């Protein structure tokens, strides 16, 4: 996978809610960490499972990538806007159709043709504020 194309492929799979396609973009021991949560997902199955849970809560989730910065040594950073509506109870948060609009940034570390690791940076306080509104 070319570094310039990884964001298009990843966000295409995200927006189709194709968890298997997302998982296949990672190497077998790949990791994904939502930095705000602090619990990395290790391996394709764990990455897919985490996304399946997220799509269960937010079945209309949609990412719009904005700025993309490519490091020729194997990293891509993408800023994005995520919009979604909470449509199922998420832990203790009751779904009341809360809309979220959350800016974030992914940092993807690519080795060969696959993502070796990714970090997702977003503001947990903004997320909670929108869920509790």
PDB file of C-alpha atoms in Angstrom:
ATOM      1  CA  UNK A   1       0.000   0.000   0.000  1.00  0.00           C
ATOM      2  CA  UNK A   2       1.347   3.425  -0.871  1.00  0.00           C
ATOM      3  CA  UNK A   3       1.559   5.908   1.965  1.00  0.00           C
ATOM      4  CA  UNK A   4      -0.433   8.484  -0.006  1.00  0.00           C
ATOM      5  CA  UNK A   5      -3.305   6.025  -0.512  1.00  0.00           C
ATOM      6  CA  UNK A   6      -3.598   4.489   2.938  1.00  0.00           C
ATOM      7  CA  UNK A   7      -5.949   7.172   4.278  1.00  0.00           C
ATOM      8  CA  UNK A   8      -8.370   6.812   1.361  1.00  0.00           C
ATOM      9  CA  UNK A   9      -8.512   3.039   1.790  1.00  0.00           C
ATOM     10  CA  UNK A  10      -8.853   3.219   5.577  1.00  0.00           C
ATOM     11  CA  UNK A  11     -11.573   5.891   5.634  1.00  0.00           C
ATOM     12  CA  UNK A  12     -13.397   4.173   2.790  1.00  0.00           C
ATOM     13  CA  UNK A  13     -13.587   1.002   4.890  1.00  0.00           C
ATOM     14  CA  UNK A  14     -14.549   2.996   7.999  1.00  0.00           C
ATOM     15  CA  UNK A  15     -17.367   4.757   6.170  1.00  0.00           C
ATOM     16  CA  UNK A  16     -18.667   1.472   4.718  1.00  0.00           C
ATOM     17  CA  UNK A  17     -18.511   0.098   8.286  1.00  0.00           C
ATOM     18  CA  UNK A  18     -16.508  -2.798   6.864  1.00  0.00           C
ATOM     19  CA  UNK A  19     -14.644  -3.979   9.948  1.00  0.00           C
ATOM     20  CA  UNK A  20     -13.095  -6.932   8.122  1.00  0.00           C
ATOM     21  CA  UNK A  21     -11.632  -4.622   5.467  1.00  0.00           C
ATOM     22  CA  UNK A  22     -10.208  -2.342   8.167  1.00  0.00           C
ATOM     23  CA  UNK A  23      -8.650  -5.299   9.976  1.00  0.00           C
ATOM     24  CA  UNK A  24      -7.055  -6.558   6.749  1.00  0.00           C
ATOM     25  CA  UNK A  25      -5.185  -3.248   6.418  1.00  0.00           C
ATOM     26  CA  UNK A  26      -3.193  -4.155   9.567  1.00  0.00           C
ATOM     27  CA  UNK A  27      -0.439  -6.699   9.850  1.00  0.00           C
ATOM     28  CA  UNK A  28      -1.260  -9.751  11.960  1.00  0.00           C
ATOM     29  CA  UNK A  29       0.182  -8.234  15.150  1.00  0.00           C
ATOM     30  CA  UNK A  30      -0.894  -4.701  14.314  1.00  0.00           C
ATOM     31  CA  UNK A  31      -2.150  -2.394  17.025  1.00  0.00           C
ATOM     32  CA  UNK A  32      -4.697   0.402  17.206  1.00  0.00           C
ATOM     33  CA  UNK A  33      -4.962   2.685  20.210  1.00  0.00           C
ATOM     34  CA  UNK A  34      -7.542   5.345  20.971  1.00  0.00           C
ATOM     35  CA  UNK A  35      -5.204   7.487  23.041  1.00  0.00           C
ATOM     36  CA  UNK A  36      -8.078   9.012  25.047  1.00  0.00           C
ATOM     37  CA  UNK A  37      -9.136   5.510  26.160  1.00  0.00           C
ATOM     38  CA  UNK A  38      -5.664   4.082  26.756  1.00  0.00           C
ATOM     39  CA  UNK A  39      -6.479   0.488  25.815  1.00  0.00           C
ATOM     40  CA  UNK A  40      -4.695  -0.650  22.658  1.00  0.00           C
ATOM     41  CA  UNK A  41      -6.304  -3.266  20.447  1.00  0.00           C
ATOM     42  CA  UNK A  42      -3.717  -5.834  19.353  1.00  0.00           C
ATOM     43  CA  UNK A  43      -4.283  -7.997  16.294  1.00  0.00           C
ATOM     44  CA  UNK A  44      -6.798  -7.924  13.484  1.00  0.00           C
ATOM     45  CA  UNK A  45      -9.600  -9.633  15.423  1.00  0.00           C
ATOM     46  CA  UNK A  46      -9.371  -7.180  18.336  1.00  0.00           C
ATOM     47  CA  UNK A  47      -9.295  -4.196  15.979  1.00  0.00           C
ATOM     48  CA  UNK A  48     -12.374  -5.464  14.123  1.00  0.00           C
ATOM     49  CA  UNK A  49     -14.195  -6.249  17.380  1.00  0.00           C
ATOM     50  CA  UNK A  50     -13.574  -2.743  18.744  1.00  0.00           C
ATOM     51  CA  UNK A  51     -14.980  -1.190  15.583  1.00  0.00           C
ATOM     52  CA  UNK A  52     -18.006  -3.513  15.633  1.00  0.00           C
ATOM     53  CA  UNK A  53     -18.834  -2.284  19.152  1.00  0.00           C
ATOM     54  CA  UNK A  54     -18.421   1.335  18.039  1.00  0.00           C
ATOM     55  CA  UNK A  55     -20.686   0.838  15.004  1.00  0.00           C
ATOM     56  CA  UNK A  56     -23.278  -0.803  17.267  1.00  0.00           C
ATOM     57  CA  UNK A  57     -23.458   2.412  19.264  1.00  0.00           C
ATOM     58  CA  UNK A  58     -23.037   4.751  16.285  1.00  0.00           C
ATOM     59  CA  UNK A  59     -24.434   2.999  13.179  1.00  0.00           C
ATOM     60  CA  UNK A  60     -24.334   6.214  11.147  1.00  0.00           C
ATOM     61  CA  UNK A  61     -20.694   7.082  11.966  1.00  0.00           C
ATOM     62  CA  UNK A  62     -18.975   8.946   9.158  1.00  0.00           C
ATOM     63  CA  UNK A  63     -15.409  10.255   8.901  1.00  0.00           C
ATOM     64  CA  UNK A  64     -14.320  13.132   6.678  1.00  0.00           C
ATOM     65  CA  UNK A  65     -10.527  13.261   6.363  1.00  0.00           C
ATOM     66  CA  UNK A  66      -8.985  16.716   6.050  1.00  0.00           C
ATOM     67  CA  UNK A  67      -5.236  17.347   6.188  1.00  0.00           C
ATOM     68  CA  UNK A  68      -2.873  14.499   5.382  1.00  0.00           C
ATOM     69  CA  UNK A  69       0.839  14.646   6.186  1.00  0.00           C
ATOM     70  CA  UNK A  70       3.042  11.898   4.791  1.00  0.00           C
ATOM     71  CA  UNK A  71       6.386  11.101   6.351  1.00  0.00           C
ATOM     72  CA  UNK A  72       8.439   9.291   3.697  1.00  0.00           C
ATOM     73  CA  UNK A  73       9.852   6.983   6.380  1.00  0.00           C
ATOM     74  CA  UNK A  74       6.544   5.196   6.900  1.00  0.00           C
ATOM     75  CA  UNK A  75       4.008   7.331   8.765  1.00  0.00           C
ATOM     76  CA  UNK A  76       0.888   9.171   7.702  1.00  0.00           C
ATOM     77  CA  UNK A  77      -1.002  11.644   9.895  1.00  0.00           C
ATOM     78  CA  UNK A  78      -4.574  12.513   8.959  1.00  0.00           C
ATOM     79  CA  UNK A  79      -6.872  15.004  10.642  1.00  0.00           C
ATOM     80  CA  UNK A  80     -10.558  14.153  10.417  1.00  0.00           C
ATOM     81  CA  UNK A  81     -14.069  15.073  11.485  1.00  0.00           C
ATOM     82  CA  UNK A  82     -16.232  12.266  12.830  1.00  0.00           C
ATOM     83  CA  UNK A  83     -20.001  12.732  12.963  1.00  0.00           C
ATOM     84  CA  UNK A  84     -22.416  10.187  14.386  1.00  0.00           C
ATOM     85  CA  UNK A  85     -25.574   9.655  16.420  1.00  0.00           C
ATOM     86  CA  UNK A  86     -25.673   7.493  19.551  1.00  0.00           C
ATOM     87  CA  UNK A  87     -28.365   4.901  18.836  1.00  0.00           C
ATOM     88  CA  UNK A  88     -27.692   2.191  21.440  1.00  0.00           C
ATOM     89  CA  UNK A  89     -26.798   2.277  25.118  1.00  0.00           C
ATOM     90  CA  UNK A  90     -23.045   2.743  25.511  1.00  0.00           C
ATOM     91  CA  UNK A  91     -21.994   1.482  28.927  1.00  0.00           C
ATOM     92  CA  UNK A  92     -23.956   3.756  31.296  1.00  0.00           C
ATOM     93  CA  UNK A  93     -24.904   6.311  28.654  1.00  0.00           C
ATOM     94  CA  UNK A  94     -28.503   5.963  27.490  1.00  0.00           C
ATOM     95  CA  UNK A  95     -29.029   6.604  23.791  1.00  0.00           C
ATOM     96  CA  UNK A  96     -31.281   9.613  23.182  1.00  0.00           C
ATOM     97  CA  UNK A  97     -30.120  10.371  19.658  1.00  0.00           C
ATOM     98  CA  UNK A  98     -27.144  12.438  20.862  1.00  0.00           C
ATOM     99  CA  UNK A  99     -25.192  13.811  17.911  1.00  0.00           C
ATOM    100  CA  UNK A 100     -21.443  13.962  18.085  1.00  0.00           C
ATOM    101  CA  UNK A 101     -19.128  16.027  15.942  1.00  0.00           C
ATOM    102  CA  UNK A 102     -15.586  15.205  16.934  1.00  0.00           C
ATOM    103  CA  UNK A 103     -12.322  16.355  15.421  1.00  0.00           C
ATOM    104  CA  UNK A 104      -9.372  14.023  15.685  1.00  0.00           C
ATOM    105  CA  UNK A 105      -6.158  12.816  14.136  1.00  0.00           C
ATOM    106  CA  UNK A 106      -4.938   9.387  13.162  1.00  0.00           C
ATOM    107  CA  UNK A 107      -1.247   8.568  13.007  1.00  0.00           C
ATOM    108  CA  UNK A 108      -0.647   5.473  10.903  1.00  0.00           C
ATOM    109  CA  UNK A 109       2.693   3.652  10.911  1.00  0.00           C
ATOM    110  CA  UNK A 110       3.028   1.570   7.768  1.00  0.00           C
ATOM    111  CA  UNK A 111       5.510  -1.253   7.184  1.00  0.00           C
ATOM    112  CA  UNK A 112       5.615  -2.733   3.754  1.00  0.00           C
ATOM    113  CA  UNK A 113       2.035  -2.828   2.541  1.00  0.00           C
ATOM    114  CA  UNK A 114       0.259  -2.958   5.909  1.00  0.00           C
ATOM    115  CA  UNK A 115      -0.410  -0.754   8.917  1.00  0.00           C
ATOM    116  CA  UNK A 116       1.831  -1.831  11.777  1.00  0.00           C
ATOM    117  CA  UNK A 117       0.262   0.488  14.344  1.00  0.00           C
ATOM    118  CA  UNK A 118      -2.136   3.385  14.553  1.00  0.00           C
ATOM    119  CA  UNK A 119      -2.955   5.995  17.135  1.00  0.00           C
ATOM    120  CA  UNK A 120      -6.229   7.890  17.225  1.00  0.00           C
ATOM    121  CA  UNK A 121      -6.164  11.237  19.039  1.00  0.00           C
ATOM    122  CA  UNK A 122      -9.463  12.881  20.007  1.00  0.00           C
ATOM    123  CA  UNK A 123     -10.734  14.865  22.967  1.00  0.00           C
ATOM    124  CA  UNK A 124     -12.558  12.683  25.501  1.00  0.00           C
ATOM    125  CA  UNK A 125     -14.010  15.702  27.325  1.00  0.00           C
ATOM    126  CA  UNK A 126     -15.637  17.011  24.139  1.00  0.00           C
ATOM    127  CA  UNK A 127     -16.981  13.539  23.386  1.00  0.00           C
ATOM    128  CA  UNK A 128     -18.504  13.189  26.878  1.00  0.00           C
ATOM    129  CA  UNK A 129     -19.940  16.699  26.779  1.00  0.00           C
ATOM    130  CA  UNK A 130     -21.738  15.940  23.524  1.00  0.00           C
ATOM    131  CA  UNK A 131     -23.050  12.603  24.842  1.00  0.00           C
ATOM    132  CA  UNK A 132     -24.360  14.227  28.016  1.00  0.00           C
ATOM    133  CA  UNK A 133     -25.957  17.232  26.301  1.00  0.00           C
TER     134      UNK A 133
END
